XYZ file of N, CA and C in Angstrom:
285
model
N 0.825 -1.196 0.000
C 0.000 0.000 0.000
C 0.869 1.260 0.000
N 1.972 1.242 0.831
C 2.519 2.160 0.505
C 3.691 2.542 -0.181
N 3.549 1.539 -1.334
C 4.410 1.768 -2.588
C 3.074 2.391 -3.464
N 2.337 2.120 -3.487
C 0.985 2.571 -4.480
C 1.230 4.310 -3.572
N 0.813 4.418 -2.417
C 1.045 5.812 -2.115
C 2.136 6.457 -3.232
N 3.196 6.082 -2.286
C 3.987 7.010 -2.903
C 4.497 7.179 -4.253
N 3.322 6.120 -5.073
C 3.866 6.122 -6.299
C 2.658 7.249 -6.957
N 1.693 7.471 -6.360
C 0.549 8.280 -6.823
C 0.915 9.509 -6.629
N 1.523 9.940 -5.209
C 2.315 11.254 -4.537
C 3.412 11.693 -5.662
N 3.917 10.250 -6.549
C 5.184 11.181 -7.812
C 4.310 11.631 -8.711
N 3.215 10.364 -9.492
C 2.458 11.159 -10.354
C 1.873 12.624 -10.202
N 1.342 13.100 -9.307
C 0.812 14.006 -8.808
C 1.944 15.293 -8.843
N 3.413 14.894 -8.560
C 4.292 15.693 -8.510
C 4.634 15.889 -9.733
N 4.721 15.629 -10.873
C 4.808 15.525 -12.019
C 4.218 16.210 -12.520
N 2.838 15.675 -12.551
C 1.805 16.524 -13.202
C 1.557 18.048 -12.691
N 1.980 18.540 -11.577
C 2.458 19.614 -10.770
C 3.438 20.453 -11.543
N 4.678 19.678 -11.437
C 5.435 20.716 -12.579
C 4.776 21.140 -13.549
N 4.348 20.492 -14.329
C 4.014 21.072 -15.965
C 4.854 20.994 -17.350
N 5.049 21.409 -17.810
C 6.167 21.442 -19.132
C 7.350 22.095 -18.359
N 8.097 21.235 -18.781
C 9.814 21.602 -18.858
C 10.247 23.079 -19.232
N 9.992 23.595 -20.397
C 9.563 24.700 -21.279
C 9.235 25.988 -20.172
N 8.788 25.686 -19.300
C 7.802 27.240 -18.699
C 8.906 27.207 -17.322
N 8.663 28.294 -17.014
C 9.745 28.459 -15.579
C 8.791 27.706 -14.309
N 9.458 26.934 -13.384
C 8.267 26.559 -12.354
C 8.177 26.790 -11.216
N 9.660 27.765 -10.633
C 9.386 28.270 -9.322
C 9.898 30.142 -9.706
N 9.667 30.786 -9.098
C 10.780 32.071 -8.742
C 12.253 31.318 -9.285
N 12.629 32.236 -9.766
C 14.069 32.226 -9.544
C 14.598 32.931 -8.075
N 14.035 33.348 -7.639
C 14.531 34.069 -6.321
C 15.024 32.574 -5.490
N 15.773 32.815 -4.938
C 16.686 32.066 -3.933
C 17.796 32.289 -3.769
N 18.581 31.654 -2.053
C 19.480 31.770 -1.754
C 21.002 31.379 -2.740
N 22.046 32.095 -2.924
C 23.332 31.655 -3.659
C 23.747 30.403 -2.723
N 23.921 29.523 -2.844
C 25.156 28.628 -2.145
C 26.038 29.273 -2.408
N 26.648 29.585 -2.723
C 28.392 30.349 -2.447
C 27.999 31.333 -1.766
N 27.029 31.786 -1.400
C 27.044 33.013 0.006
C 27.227 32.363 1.462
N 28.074 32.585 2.272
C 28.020 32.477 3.618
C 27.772 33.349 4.756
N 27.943 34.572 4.131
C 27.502 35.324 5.544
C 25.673 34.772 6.435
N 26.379 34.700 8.291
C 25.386 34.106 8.449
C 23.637 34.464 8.614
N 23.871 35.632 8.133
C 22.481 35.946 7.917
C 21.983 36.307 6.815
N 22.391 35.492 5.574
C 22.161 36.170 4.031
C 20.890 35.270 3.726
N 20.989 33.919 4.035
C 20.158 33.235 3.391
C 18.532 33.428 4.400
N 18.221 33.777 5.349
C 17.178 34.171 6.133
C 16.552 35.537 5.537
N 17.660 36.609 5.260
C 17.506 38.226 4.472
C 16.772 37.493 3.157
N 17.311 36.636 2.521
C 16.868 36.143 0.888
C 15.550 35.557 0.940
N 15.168 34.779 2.052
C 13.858 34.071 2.074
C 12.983 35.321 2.157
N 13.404 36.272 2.848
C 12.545 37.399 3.127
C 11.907 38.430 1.833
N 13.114 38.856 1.552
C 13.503 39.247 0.144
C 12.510 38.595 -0.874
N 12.422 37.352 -1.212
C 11.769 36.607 -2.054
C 10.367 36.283 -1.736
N 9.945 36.093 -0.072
C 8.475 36.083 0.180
C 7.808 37.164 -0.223
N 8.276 38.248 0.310
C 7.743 39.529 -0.308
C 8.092 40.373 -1.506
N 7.822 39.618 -2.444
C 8.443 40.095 -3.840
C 9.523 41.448 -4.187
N 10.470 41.025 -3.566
C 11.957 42.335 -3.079
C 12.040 42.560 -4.780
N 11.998 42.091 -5.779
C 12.128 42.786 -6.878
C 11.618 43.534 -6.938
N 10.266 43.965 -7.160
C 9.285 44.706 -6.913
C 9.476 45.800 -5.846
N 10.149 45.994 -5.053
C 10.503 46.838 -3.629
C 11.118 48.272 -4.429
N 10.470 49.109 -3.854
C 10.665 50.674 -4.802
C 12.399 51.072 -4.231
N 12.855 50.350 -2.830
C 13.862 50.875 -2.658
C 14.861 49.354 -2.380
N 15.292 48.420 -3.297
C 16.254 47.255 -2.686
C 17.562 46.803 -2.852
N 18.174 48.074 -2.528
C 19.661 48.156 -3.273
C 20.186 47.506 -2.369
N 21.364 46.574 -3.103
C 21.872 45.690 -1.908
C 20.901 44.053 -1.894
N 19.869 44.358 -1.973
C 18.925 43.032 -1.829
C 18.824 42.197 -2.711
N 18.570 43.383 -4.076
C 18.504 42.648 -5.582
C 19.755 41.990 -5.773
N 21.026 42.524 -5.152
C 22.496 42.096 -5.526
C 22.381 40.598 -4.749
N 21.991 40.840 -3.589
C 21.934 39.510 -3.112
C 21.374 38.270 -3.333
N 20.309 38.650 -3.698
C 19.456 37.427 -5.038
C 19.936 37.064 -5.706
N 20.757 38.033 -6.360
C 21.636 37.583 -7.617
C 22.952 36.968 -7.333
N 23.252 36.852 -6.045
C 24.544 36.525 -6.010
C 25.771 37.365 -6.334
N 25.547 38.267 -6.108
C 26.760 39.380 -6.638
C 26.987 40.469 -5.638
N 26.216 39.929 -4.303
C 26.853 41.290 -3.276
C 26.352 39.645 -1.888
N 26.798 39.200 -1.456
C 26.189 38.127 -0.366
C 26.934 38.775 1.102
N 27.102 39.889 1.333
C 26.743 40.631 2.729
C 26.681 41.761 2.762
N 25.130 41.362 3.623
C 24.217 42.675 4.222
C 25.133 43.577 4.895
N 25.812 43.593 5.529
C 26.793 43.985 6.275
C 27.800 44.933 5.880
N 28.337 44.793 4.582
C 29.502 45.445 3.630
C 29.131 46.575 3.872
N 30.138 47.132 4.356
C 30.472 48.756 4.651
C 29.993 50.017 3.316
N 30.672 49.462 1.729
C 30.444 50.099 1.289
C 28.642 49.360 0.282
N 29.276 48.422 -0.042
C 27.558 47.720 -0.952
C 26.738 47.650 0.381
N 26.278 48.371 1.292
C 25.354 47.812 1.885
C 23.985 47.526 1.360
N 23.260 46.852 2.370
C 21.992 46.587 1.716
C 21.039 47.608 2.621
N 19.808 48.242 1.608
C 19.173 49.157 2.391
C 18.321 48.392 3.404
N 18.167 49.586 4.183
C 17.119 49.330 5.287
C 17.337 47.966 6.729
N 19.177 47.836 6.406
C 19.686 46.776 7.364
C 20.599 47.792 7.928
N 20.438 47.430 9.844
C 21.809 48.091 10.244
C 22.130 46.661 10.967
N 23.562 46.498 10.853
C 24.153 45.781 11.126
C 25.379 46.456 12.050
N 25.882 45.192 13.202
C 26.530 45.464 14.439
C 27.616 44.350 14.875
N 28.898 44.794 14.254
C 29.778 43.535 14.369
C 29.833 42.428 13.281
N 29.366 42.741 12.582
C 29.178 42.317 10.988
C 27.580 40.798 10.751
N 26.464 41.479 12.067
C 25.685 40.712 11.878
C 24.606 41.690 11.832
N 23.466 41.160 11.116
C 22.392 42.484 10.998
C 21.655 42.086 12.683
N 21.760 43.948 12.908
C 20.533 43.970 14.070
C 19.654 44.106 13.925
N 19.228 44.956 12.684
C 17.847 45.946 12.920
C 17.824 45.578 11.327
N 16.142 45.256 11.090
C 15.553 45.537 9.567
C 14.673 46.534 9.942
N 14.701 47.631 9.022
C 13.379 48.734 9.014
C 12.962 48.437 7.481
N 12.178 47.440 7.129
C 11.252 47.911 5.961
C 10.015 48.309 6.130
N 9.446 49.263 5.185
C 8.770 50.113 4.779
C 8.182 49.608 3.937
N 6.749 50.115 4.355
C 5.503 49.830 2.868
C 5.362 50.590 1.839
């Protein structure tokens, strides 16, 4: 029985994707080659609330992209993070 499960649970996953052809999640997500330890928590955030879309996300968009992976950096910072000892303390976003 529960080979029939979980064999119905793939069909189902399958048929879920859709065509190969069409994009099937966000591209938004964390870089693996980022380590700072609070980048990938900033990115989930970033991406729940559609940070592309964000009138002000300099620093954020870089981080999505993999091309700036800390909030922290003195000069690329990311807006609306203050950070303390090279970990963020404070998020102030704005609606």
């Amino acid at each position: 029985m529960k080979t029939l499960q979980s064999l119905i649970l793939q069909i189902i996953f399958i048929l879920c994707l859709g065509s190969v052809d069409r994009p099937l999640l966000s591209q938004c997500g964390p870089d693996p080659g980022c380590t700072h330890p609070d980048y990938e928590a900033l990115i989930a955030i970033y991406c729940a609330t559609d940070g592309d879309n964000w009138t002000e996300n300099r620093g954020w968009k870089e981080g999505a992209e993999g091309t700036n992976c800390n909030p922290c950096d003195q000069v690329n910072f990311w807006s609306h993070i203050r950070c303390v000892g090279g970990r963020v303390e404070l998020m102030a976003l704005l609606d």
